[in-house]
Tab-separated table of C-alpha atoms in Angstrom:
chain	number	residue	atom	x	y	z
A	1	UNK	CA	-11.018	-33.196	23.084
A	2	UNK	CA	-8.372	-34.280	25.617
A	3	UNK	CA	-8.057	-32.534	28.976
A	4	UNK	CA	-4.767	-30.840	28.059
A	5	UNK	CA	-6.254	-29.149	24.965
A	6	UNK	CA	-9.327	-28.131	26.953
A	7	UNK	CA	-7.131	-26.562	29.636
A	8	UNK	CA	-5.206	-24.546	27.055
A	9	UNK	CA	-8.419	-23.271	25.484
A	10	UNK	CA	-9.813	-22.253	28.866
A	11	UNK	CA	-6.560	-20.462	29.705
A	12	UNK	CA	-6.601	-18.537	26.428
A	13	UNK	CA	-10.235	-17.613	26.952
A	14	UNK	CA	-9.471	-16.306	30.421
A	15	UNK	CA	-6.599	-14.164	29.132
A	16	UNK	CA	-8.698	-12.602	26.389
A	17	UNK	CA	-11.508	-11.841	28.810
A	18	UNK	CA	-9.180	-10.309	31.375
A	19	UNK	CA	-7.472	-7.815	29.052
A	20	UNK	CA	-9.255	-4.842	27.458
A	21	UNK	CA	-6.364	-4.441	25.018
A	22	UNK	CA	-5.273	-6.398	22.017
A	23	UNK	CA	-1.673	-7.081	21.029
A	24	UNK	CA	-0.744	-6.849	17.366
A	25	UNK	CA	2.438	-6.718	15.361
A	26	UNK	CA	2.937	-3.468	13.465
A	27	UNK	CA	6.183	-2.573	11.693
A	28	UNK	CA	7.952	-5.422	13.430
A	29	UNK	CA	6.981	-4.586	17.014
A	30	UNK	CA	4.157	-5.625	19.321
A	31	UNK	CA	1.864	-2.716	20.100
A	32	UNK	CA	-1.158	-2.575	22.375
A	33	UNK	CA	-4.270	-1.311	20.687
A	34	UNK	CA	-7.754	-0.461	21.954
A	35	UNK	CA	-10.846	-2.379	20.989
A	36	UNK	CA	-11.413	-2.298	17.209
A	37	UNK	CA	-12.868	1.181	16.752
A	38	UNK	CA	-11.521	3.803	14.407
A	39	UNK	CA	-9.111	6.461	15.622
A	40	UNK	CA	-11.625	9.290	15.292
A	41	UNK	CA	-14.125	7.550	17.556
A	42	UNK	CA	-11.429	6.826	20.138
A	43	UNK	CA	-10.133	10.413	20.065
A	44	UNK	CA	-13.584	12.024	20.229
A	45	UNK	CA	-14.630	9.783	23.107
A	46	UNK	CA	-11.449	10.637	25.002
A	47	UNK	CA	-11.745	14.369	24.274
A	48	UNK	CA	-15.388	14.520	25.347
A	49	UNK	CA	-15.603	16.929	28.270
A	50	UNK	CA	-12.116	18.354	27.774
A	51	UNK	CA	-11.599	21.950	28.861
A	52	UNK	CA	-9.734	22.670	25.602
A	53	UNK	CA	-11.336	24.192	22.504
A	54	UNK	CA	-10.811	22.148	19.354
A	55	UNK	CA	-11.189	22.345	15.612
A	56	UNK	CA	-11.925	19.008	13.904
A	57	UNK	CA	-11.962	17.168	17.202
A	58	UNK	CA	-8.291	17.259	18.170
A	59	UNK	CA	-6.647	20.407	16.766
A	60	UNK	CA	-6.044	23.183	19.243
A	61	UNK	CA	-6.975	26.791	18.602
A	62	UNK	CA	-5.737	28.994	17.102
A	63	UNK	CA	-6.076	27.417	13.687
A	64	UNK	CA	-3.707	29.797	11.972
A	65	UNK	CA	-2.425	27.627	9.166
A	66	UNK	CA	-3.308	24.968	6.670
A	67	UNK	CA	-2.357	21.311	6.783
A	68	UNK	CA	-0.149	21.114	3.712
A	69	UNK	CA	0.364	24.749	2.769
A	70	UNK	CA	2.310	27.289	4.779
A	71	UNK	CA	3.561	30.734	3.759
A	72	UNK	CA	7.401	30.758	3.644
A	73	UNK	CA	7.392	27.294	5.266
A	74	UNK	CA	7.617	28.946	8.687
A	75	UNK	CA	5.268	26.414	10.254
A	76	UNK	CA	7.292	23.385	9.228
A	77	UNK	CA	10.237	21.914	11.097
A	78	UNK	CA	13.665	22.626	9.593
A	79	UNK	CA	16.181	20.261	8.031
A	80	UNK	CA	19.764	20.263	9.220
A	81	UNK	CA	22.894	20.061	7.074
A	82	UNK	CA	22.582	16.277	6.959
A	83	UNK	CA	19.121	16.499	5.345
A	84	UNK	CA	17.508	15.300	8.578
A	85	UNK	CA	14.545	16.993	10.244
A	86	UNK	CA	15.222	16.882	13.964
A	87	UNK	CA	12.238	17.534	16.222
A	88	UNK	CA	13.251	17.925	19.870
A	89	UNK	CA	10.794	16.541	22.402
A	90	UNK	CA	10.270	15.821	26.072
A	91	UNK	CA	7.918	13.268	27.619
A	92	UNK	CA	6.134	13.932	30.891
A	93	UNK	CA	7.184	11.895	33.912
A	94	UNK	CA	3.497	11.051	34.387
A	95	UNK	CA	3.816	8.397	31.676
A	96	UNK	CA	4.767	4.862	32.686
A	97	UNK	CA	7.674	3.004	31.122
A	98	UNK	CA	5.164	1.070	29.034
A	99	UNK	CA	3.548	4.313	27.824
A	100	UNK	CA	6.964	5.649	26.887
A	101	UNK	CA	7.748	2.474	24.942
A	102	UNK	CA	4.504	2.849	22.937
A	103	UNK	CA	5.404	6.463	22.132
A	104	UNK	CA	8.963	5.486	21.186
A	105	UNK	CA	7.733	2.661	18.925
A	106	UNK	CA	5.315	5.038	17.181
A	107	UNK	CA	8.156	7.518	16.607
A	108	UNK	CA	10.446	4.792	15.303
A	109	UNK	CA	8.246	4.332	12.213
A	110	UNK	CA	8.877	7.979	11.241
A	111	UNK	CA	12.592	7.354	11.784
A	112	UNK	CA	12.625	4.196	9.671
A	113	UNK	CA	10.595	5.505	6.737
A	114	UNK	CA	11.236	9.269	6.539
A	115	UNK	CA	13.865	11.902	7.327
A	116	UNK	CA	11.985	12.881	10.505
A	117	UNK	CA	13.863	12.243	13.743
A	118	UNK	CA	12.333	12.859	17.141
A	119	UNK	CA	15.295	13.622	19.399
A	120	UNK	CA	15.532	14.248	23.121
A	121	UNK	CA	15.449	17.973	23.827
A	122	UNK	CA	18.640	19.584	25.058
A	123	UNK	CA	19.026	23.340	24.594
A	124	UNK	CA	16.552	23.819	21.733
A	125	UNK	CA	13.882	26.476	22.206
A	126	UNK	CA	11.344	24.987	19.756
A	127	UNK	CA	10.210	21.548	20.862
A	128	UNK	CA	7.291	19.178	21.401
A	129	UNK	CA	6.174	18.485	24.941
A	130	UNK	CA	4.239	15.209	25.145
A	131	UNK	CA	1.928	15.531	28.126
A	132	UNK	CA	-0.813	13.636	29.929
A	133	UNK	CA	-3.543	16.267	29.577
A	134	UNK	CA	-7.304	15.896	29.219
A	135	UNK	CA	-7.493	14.452	25.718
A	136	UNK	CA	-5.691	13.502	22.510
A	137	UNK	CA	-4.734	16.687	20.674
A	138	UNK	CA	-2.022	18.773	19.058
A	139	UNK	CA	-1.339	22.092	17.417
A	140	UNK	CA	-1.025	22.058	13.632
A	141	UNK	CA	2.549	22.320	12.389
A	142	UNK	CA	5.480	23.986	14.114
A	143	UNK	CA	4.325	26.860	16.335
A	144	UNK	CA	7.600	27.841	17.995
A	145	UNK	CA	8.601	27.489	21.637
A	146	UNK	CA	7.044	24.774	23.754
A	147	UNK	CA	4.419	22.943	21.706
A	148	UNK	CA	2.094	20.571	23.551
A	149	UNK	CA	1.007	17.231	22.141
A	150	UNK	CA	-1.466	15.697	24.566
A	151	UNK	CA	-1.787	11.940	24.953
A	152	UNK	CA	-4.110	11.263	27.847
A	153	UNK	CA	-2.985	8.035	29.462
A	154	UNK	CA	-6.507	6.659	29.601
A	155	UNK	CA	-7.434	6.656	25.935
A	156	UNK	CA	-4.623	8.046	23.759
A	157	UNK	CA	-1.440	6.026	24.266
A	158	UNK	CA	-1.802	3.707	21.287
A	159	UNK	CA	0.407	3.412	18.229
A	160	UNK	CA	-2.082	4.838	15.713
A	161	UNK	CA	-3.212	7.724	17.911
A	162	UNK	CA	0.361	8.719	18.768
A	163	UNK	CA	1.268	8.798	15.070
A	164	UNK	CA	-1.945	10.708	14.264
A	165	UNK	CA	-1.157	13.487	16.746
A	166	UNK	CA	2.532	13.647	15.800
A	167	UNK	CA	1.519	13.968	12.161
A	168	UNK	CA	-0.619	16.967	13.113
A	169	UNK	CA	2.473	18.479	14.747
A	170	UNK	CA	4.362	17.941	11.478
A	171	UNK	CA	1.753	20.053	9.677
A	172	UNK	CA	-0.852	17.586	8.393
A	173	UNK	CA	-4.570	18.095	8.813
A	174	UNK	CA	-7.318	15.499	8.489
A	175	UNK	CA	-7.618	13.861	5.092
A	176	UNK	CA	-11.289	14.623	4.515
A	177	UNK	CA	-10.669	18.403	4.732
A	178	UNK	CA	-8.643	18.312	1.499
A	179	UNK	CA	-9.626	20.885	-1.102
A	180	UNK	CA	-10.708	18.127	-3.515
A	181	UNK	CA	-12.449	15.870	-1.005
A	182	UNK	CA	-15.888	16.173	-2.622
A	183	UNK	CA	-14.649	14.013	-5.492
A	184	UNK	CA	-13.931	11.161	-3.061
A	185	UNK	CA	-16.292	11.398	-0.112
A	186	UNK	CA	-19.794	12.665	0.544
A	187	UNK	CA	-20.280	14.581	3.791
A	188	UNK	CA	-23.757	13.785	5.114
A	189	UNK	CA	-24.491	17.077	6.840
A	190	UNK	CA	-28.016	15.925	7.668
A	191	UNK	CA	-26.420	13.473	10.138
A	192	UNK	CA	-24.248	16.141	11.762
A	193	UNK	CA	-25.417	18.563	14.429
A	194	UNK	CA	-25.378	22.103	12.919
A	195	UNK	CA	-23.035	23.333	15.652
A	196	UNK	CA	-20.543	20.596	14.712
A	197	UNK	CA	-20.649	21.143	10.924
A	198	UNK	CA	-17.617	23.468	11.055
A	199	UNK	CA	-15.472	20.410	11.721
A	200	UNK	CA	-15.991	19.371	8.089
A	201	UNK	CA	-14.961	22.603	6.404
A	202	UNK	CA	-12.694	22.113	3.396
A	203	UNK	CA	-9.261	23.712	3.450
A	204	UNK	CA	-7.273	25.358	0.666
A	205	UNK	CA	-4.693	22.602	0.722
A	206	UNK	CA	-1.606	21.926	-1.338
A	207	UNK	CA	-2.144	18.220	-1.960
A	208	UNK	CA	1.393	17.707	-3.308
A	209	UNK	CA	0.088	15.792	-6.330
A	210	UNK	CA	-0.728	12.827	-4.117
A	211	UNK	CA	-3.914	10.785	-4.419
A	212	UNK	CA	-6.757	10.974	-1.940
A	213	UNK	CA	-6.005	8.405	0.751
A	214	UNK	CA	-8.952	6.594	2.303
A	215	UNK	CA	-6.395	4.593	4.301
A	216	UNK	CA	-4.608	7.583	5.802
A	217	UNK	CA	-4.005	7.612	9.545
A	218	UNK	CA	-5.423	11.159	9.290
A	219	UNK	CA	-8.831	10.156	7.875
A	220	UNK	CA	-12.002	10.451	9.974
A	221	UNK	CA	-14.109	7.368	10.558
A	222	UNK	CA	-17.552	6.995	9.012
A	223	UNK	CA	-19.538	8.257	12.007
A	224	UNK	CA	-17.371	11.154	13.218
A	225	UNK	CA	-19.513	13.846	14.903
A	226	UNK	CA	-22.676	11.905	14.070
A	227	UNK	CA	-25.907	12.787	15.850
A	228	UNK	CA	-26.480	9.046	16.297
A	229	UNK	CA	-23.737	6.384	16.525
A	230	UNK	CA	-25.212	4.376	13.632
A	231	UNK	CA	-25.517	7.281	11.179
A	232	UNK	CA	-22.732	7.870	8.667
A	233	UNK	CA	-21.318	11.360	8.377
A	234	UNK	CA	-18.771	10.381	5.712
A	235	UNK	CA	-19.499	8.084	2.782
A	236	UNK	CA	-16.775	7.146	0.264
A	237	UNK	CA	-17.668	7.694	-3.392
A	238	UNK	CA	-18.162	6.127	-5.822
A	239	UNK	CA	-17.557	2.897	-3.846
A	240	UNK	CA	-19.389	3.112	-0.524
A	241	UNK	CA	-17.728	-0.079	0.739
A	242	UNK	CA	-14.213	1.406	0.863
A	243	UNK	CA	-12.792	1.241	4.379
A	244	UNK	CA	-11.917	4.522	6.085
A	245	UNK	CA	-10.729	5.438	9.554
A	246	UNK	CA	-8.039	2.809	10.066
A	247	UNK	CA	-6.137	2.842	13.367
A	248	UNK	CA	-2.958	0.848	12.766
A	249	UNK	CA	-0.474	3.506	11.697
A	250	UNK	CA	0.941	5.623	8.878
A	251	UNK	CA	-0.175	4.513	5.435
A	252	UNK	CA	2.172	4.331	2.460
A	253	UNK	CA	0.722	7.597	1.170
A	254	UNK	CA	1.113	9.226	4.603
A	255	UNK	CA	4.814	8.324	4.434
A	256	UNK	CA	5.098	9.589	0.861
A	257	UNK	CA	3.551	12.927	1.821
A	258	UNK	CA	5.896	13.430	4.770
A	259	UNK	CA	8.842	12.758	2.500
A	260	UNK	CA	7.548	15.142	-0.174
A	261	UNK	CA	6.678	17.901	2.279
A	262	UNK	CA	10.025	17.755	4.029
A	263	UNK	CA	12.138	16.963	0.964
A	264	UNK	CA	13.422	13.631	2.249
């Protein structure tokens, strides 16, 4: 190997060792992502020790509604006369310009693929406030008034996590709480602490005639709430090798569900 090639290799090695983040292209843009762990693990690690009280790891109390079913649609955001769902938002000044660009890029995928539009708040009374609080979390669906979506700077400001929490705010719960989940995954309660088992309760969901999505951005990883990091709490069935808990971004079925739910 000549000295020039060796120098390039050493330089690349130094760069990879110096940075705890990885750059990847997703939907045409470079996004910084954490080390290759699933979203659930990243969120639960970040939320550990938070002063908030959660259901399913990152949903704020009170849990007053279901992910995909809502009486009179009062907990969904409204379409305007142009068939666009505008969701006003503000972003805390605590976020850096880079943080804001990650959030904007994550939002842009909703804009490109659905009728959802996150728009800067003006005089609207119902809006999302994206804040640097102690964890990654959101309320479920539209709650009215100021609605906090927390993206702690140290742990949450990544493309997949931003989209995960925004999808909660749209009204979507975690995939493995679907009413029909037992046909697709086995919950290994023996590997879950009894006081954490409530996080795996099934919901009476309207699944919109869409298939179960192992690749959903809303799906738990295999070891979520495990008593030991190597023990599986969720096993896909009938094929145990199916990947779950991806972290890249909205799946095709996630997009389809948003469009169906909001009539895009």
